[in-house]
Coordinates of C-alpha atoms in Angstrom, one line a residue:
M1 CA 104.3 112.1 111.6
D2 CA 101.5 114.7 111.7
T3 CA 98.4 112.6 111.7
A4 CA 96.3 115.7 111.0
L5 CA 97.6 115.7 107.4
L6 CA 95.9 112.3 106.9
V7 CA 92.5 113.5 108.1
P8 CA 91.3 115.2 104.8
G9 CA 92.0 112.0 102.8
A10 CA 90.3 109.8 105.4
L11 CA 87.3 112.3 105.4
G12 CA 87.0 112.0 101.7
I13 CA 86.7 108.2 102.0
A14 CA 84.2 108.6 104.8
L15 CA 81.9 110.7 102.7
S16 CA 80.9 107.9 100.4
P17 CA 77.1 108.1 100.0
V18 CA 76.8 104.7 98.5
S19 CA 78.3 102.8 101.4
V20 CA 76.4 104.9 104.0
A21 CA 73.1 104.4 102.1
S22 CA 73.7 100.7 101.9
I23 CA 74.3 100.3 105.6
V24 CA 71.4 102.5 106.6
F25 CA 69.2 100.5 104.2
L26 CA 70.4 97.2 105.5
L27 CA 69.5 98.3 109.1
G28 CA 65.9 98.6 108.0
H29 CA 65.7 95.0 106.7
R30 CA 64.7 91.8 108.5
R31 CA 68.3 90.7 108.8
G32 CA 69.0 94.0 110.4
Y33 CA 72.1 94.5 112.4
A34 CA 74.0 91.4 111.3
S35 CA 74.1 92.3 107.6
A36 CA 74.7 96.0 108.3
A37 CA 77.6 95.2 110.7
A38 CA 79.1 92.7 108.2
C39 CA 78.9 95.4 105.4
A40 CA 80.6 97.9 107.7
A41 CA 83.2 95.4 108.7
G42 CA 84.0 94.6 105.1
W43 CA 84.3 98.4 104.3
V44 CA 86.6 99.1 107.3
L45 CA 88.8 96.1 106.7
A46 CA 89.2 96.9 103.1
I47 CA 90.3 100.5 104.1
A48 CA 92.8 99.1 106.5
V49 CA 94.2 96.5 104.0
G50 CA 94.3 99.2 101.3
L51 CA 96.3 101.5 103.6
V52 CA 98.8 98.8 104.5
V53 CA 99.3 98.0 100.8
A54 CA 99.7 101.7 99.9
V55 CA 102.2 102.2 102.7
V56 CA 104.2 99.2 101.5
V57 CA 104.2 100.5 97.9
G58 CA 105.1 104.0 99.1
E59 CA 108.1 102.7 101.1
R60 CA 109.3 100.6 98.2
L61 CA 109.5 103.6 95.9
P62 CA 113.1 104.7 95.5
A63 CA 114.2 107.6 97.6
E64 CA 115.2 110.8 95.9
S65 CA 118.7 110.6 94.7
G66 CA 120.8 112.2 92.0
D67 CA 121.3 108.9 90.2
G68 CA 117.8 107.4 89.9
P69 CA 114.6 108.7 88.4
P70 CA 112.3 110.6 90.7
V71 CA 109.7 107.9 90.8
R72 CA 108.1 109.1 94.1
E73 CA 107.7 112.6 92.7
F74 CA 106.1 111.3 89.4
V75 CA 103.7 109.1 91.4
A76 CA 102.7 112.1 93.6
V77 CA 102.1 114.2 90.4
A78 CA 100.0 111.4 88.9
A79 CA 98.0 111.0 92.1
G80 CA 97.4 114.8 92.2
V81 CA 96.2 114.8 88.6
V82 CA 93.9 111.9 89.2
L83 CA 92.4 113.4 92.3
L84 CA 91.8 116.7 90.6
G85 CA 90.2 114.8 87.7
L86 CA 88.0 112.9 90.2
A87 CA 87.0 116.2 91.8
V88 CA 85.8 117.4 88.4
W89 CA 84.0 114.1 87.8
Q90 CA 82.3 114.3 91.2
W91 CA 81.2 117.8 90.6
T92 CA 79.7 117.1 87.2
V93 CA 78.4 113.5 87.7
R94 CA 76.6 112.9 91.0
R95 CA 75.3 109.4 91.7
L96 CA 72.6 108.9 94.3
P97 CA 72.1 112.6 94.9
D98 CA 69.7 112.1 97.8
G99 CA 71.6 109.2 99.3
S100 CA 68.7 106.7 98.6
P101 CA 68.6 103.6 96.5
S102 CA 68.3 104.4 92.8
S103 CA 65.9 101.6 91.9
S104 CA 63.6 98.9 93.2
R105 CA 65.9 96.3 91.7
W106 CA 68.7 97.6 93.9
S107 CA 66.3 97.5 96.9
D108 CA 65.3 93.9 96.2
A109 CA 69.0 92.9 95.9
M110 CA 69.8 94.5 99.2
E111 CA 66.9 92.7 100.9
A112 CA 68.4 89.4 99.9
L113 CA 71.8 90.0 101.4
G114 CA 72.9 87.9 104.3
P115 CA 75.9 88.8 106.5
L116 CA 78.5 87.0 104.3
R117 CA 77.4 88.7 101.1
A118 CA 77.0 92.0 102.9
F119 CA 80.6 91.7 104.0
G120 CA 81.6 91.1 100.4
L121 CA 79.5 94.2 99.4
G122 CA 81.5 96.3 101.9
V123 CA 84.8 95.1 100.5
L124 CA 83.6 95.6 96.9
G125 CA 82.3 99.0 97.7
F126 CA 85.8 100.1 98.6
V127 CA 87.7 98.2 95.9
S128 CA 85.4 99.6 93.2
N129 CA 85.6 103.2 94.5
A130 CA 88.3 105.0 92.5
K131 CA 88.3 108.0 94.8
A132 CA 88.9 105.9 97.9
L133 CA 91.7 104.0 96.2
V134 CA 93.5 107.1 95.1
L135 CA 93.0 108.8 98.5
V136 CA 94.5 105.7 100.2
L137 CA 97.5 105.8 97.8
A138 CA 98.0 109.4 98.6
A139 CA 98.0 108.5 102.3
G140 CA 100.5 105.8 101.7
L141 CA 102.8 108.2 99.9
S142 CA 102.6 110.5 103.0
F143 CA 103.8 107.7 105.1
G144 CA 106.8 107.2 102.8
D145 CA 107.6 110.9 102.8
A146 CA 107.4 111.2 106.6
D147 CA 109.2 107.9 107.3
P148 CA 107.6 107.6 110.8
G149 CA 108.7 105.2 113.5
P150 CA 106.6 102.1 114.2
V151 CA 104.5 103.7 117.0
D152 CA 103.8 106.8 115.0
A153 CA 103.0 104.7 111.9
V154 CA 100.5 102.6 113.8
T155 CA 98.9 105.6 115.5
A156 CA 98.6 107.5 112.2
G157 CA 97.2 104.4 110.5
V158 CA 94.6 103.8 113.2
V159 CA 93.5 107.4 113.1
F160 CA 93.1 107.2 109.3
V161 CA 91.1 104.0 109.4
L162 CA 88.9 105.3 112.2
V163 CA 88.1 108.5 110.4
A164 CA 87.6 106.8 107.0
G165 CA 85.3 104.1 108.4
S166 CA 83.4 106.3 110.9
T167 CA 80.4 107.0 108.7
A168 CA 80.0 103.2 108.1
V169 CA 80.0 102.4 111.9
L170 CA 78.0 105.4 113.1
P171 CA 74.6 104.3 111.7
I172 CA 75.0 101.0 113.5
V173 CA 76.0 102.7 116.8
L174 CA 73.0 105.0 116.5
A175 CA 70.7 102.0 115.8
V176 CA 71.9 100.2 118.9
V177 CA 71.8 103.1 121.2
L178 CA 68.6 104.7 120.1
G179 CA 66.7 101.6 119.1
S180 CA 63.4 102.4 117.3
H181 CA 64.1 106.1 117.7
A182 CA 67.2 105.9 115.4
Q183 CA 65.3 105.8 112.1
R184 CA 64.8 109.6 112.0
A185 CA 68.5 110.2 112.8
L186 CA 69.6 107.6 110.3
A187 CA 67.4 109.2 107.6
A188 CA 68.7 112.6 108.4
M189 CA 72.3 111.4 108.2
R190 CA 71.7 109.8 104.8
V191 CA 70.0 112.9 103.5
W192 CA 72.8 115.2 104.8
I193 CA 75.5 113.1 103.2
G194 CA 73.5 112.9 100.0
R195 CA 72.9 116.7 99.9
W196 CA 76.3 118.0 101.1
G197 CA 78.6 115.0 101.0
S198 CA 79.4 115.5 97.3
L199 CA 80.4 119.1 97.9
V200 CA 82.6 118.3 100.8
L201 CA 84.1 115.4 98.9
V202 CA 84.9 117.7 96.0
A203 CA 86.7 120.1 98.4
V204 CA 88.7 117.3 99.9
L205 CA 89.7 115.9 96.5
V206 CA 90.8 119.4 95.4
V207 CA 92.8 120.0 98.6
V208 CA 94.5 116.6 98.7
G209 CA 95.1 116.6 94.9
L210 CA 96.7 120.1 95.0
V211 CA 98.9 119.0 97.9
Q212 CA 100.1 115.9 96.0
L213 CA 100.6 117.9 92.8
V214 CA 102.6 120.7 94.4
T215 CA 104.6 118.2 96.4
G216 CA 105.5 116.2 93.3
I217 CA 106.3 119.2 91.2
A218 CA 108.4 120.8 94.0
G219 CA 110.4 117.5 94.2
L220 CA 110.9 117.4 90.4
L221 CA 112.2 121.0 90.4
D222 CA 114.7 120.5 93.3

C-alpha cells in the first residue's frame, strides 16, 4: 500500500485550527502541560480509533462483483461529494480566522478545564469535526481498495495518525524544548494555521474529494 496516498487526508485533519488553538491556549494556563497533553492525547486517540473503525467498515463493504450492487463505489462517490461540499463550506464560512478564541466565555471555559475534561475536549473535537470524519472514512476506503497485508496496514495507519495528530503534539514539544521562549513560536504557529490553514485545507478537501469521486465513478462505469 502506498502510504503517500494517505498523507493529503491526514494533512487535512492536521490543519484543524480549533484543536491547535485549544492546545496552544491550554499551554498558557495554570494547569499548563497536563491539560494540553490530555487534550492532544484525546485528539490523537480519536483519530486512531476513527481510522480503525473506517478500515473495518471499508473491509466489510462487498467487493466488486457482477451479482451484487457496487456499494463500495457508491460510498466513494458519496464521500467525494461530501468532501467537495465541505471544501465549498470551508471556503465560504471560516471559523476562528485568526486561530484565536472567539469570545471571553470560551476563554473562561478553557481556563476551567482539568486534564480529564481536556481529554474529553480532544475526543469531542474530532468526533464533532465533519471534515475529519469524512477524511478518515476516505482513508478507510483506501485501505479496503488496496487490501494491504498486516505489516503494510499497520505502517500506513501509523503514518496516517502521526501526520494527522502532528499539529496537536508539536505545540507541546515546542513548549517543553523551548520553555519560556516557546510562546512566540506557538503564537506564530497559531497565526499561520489561522491565516493559511483554511486555504490549504480547502485544497486538500478538493484533491481528496476528486480522487474519491473519480474512483467511484470509474468503478461504476466499469
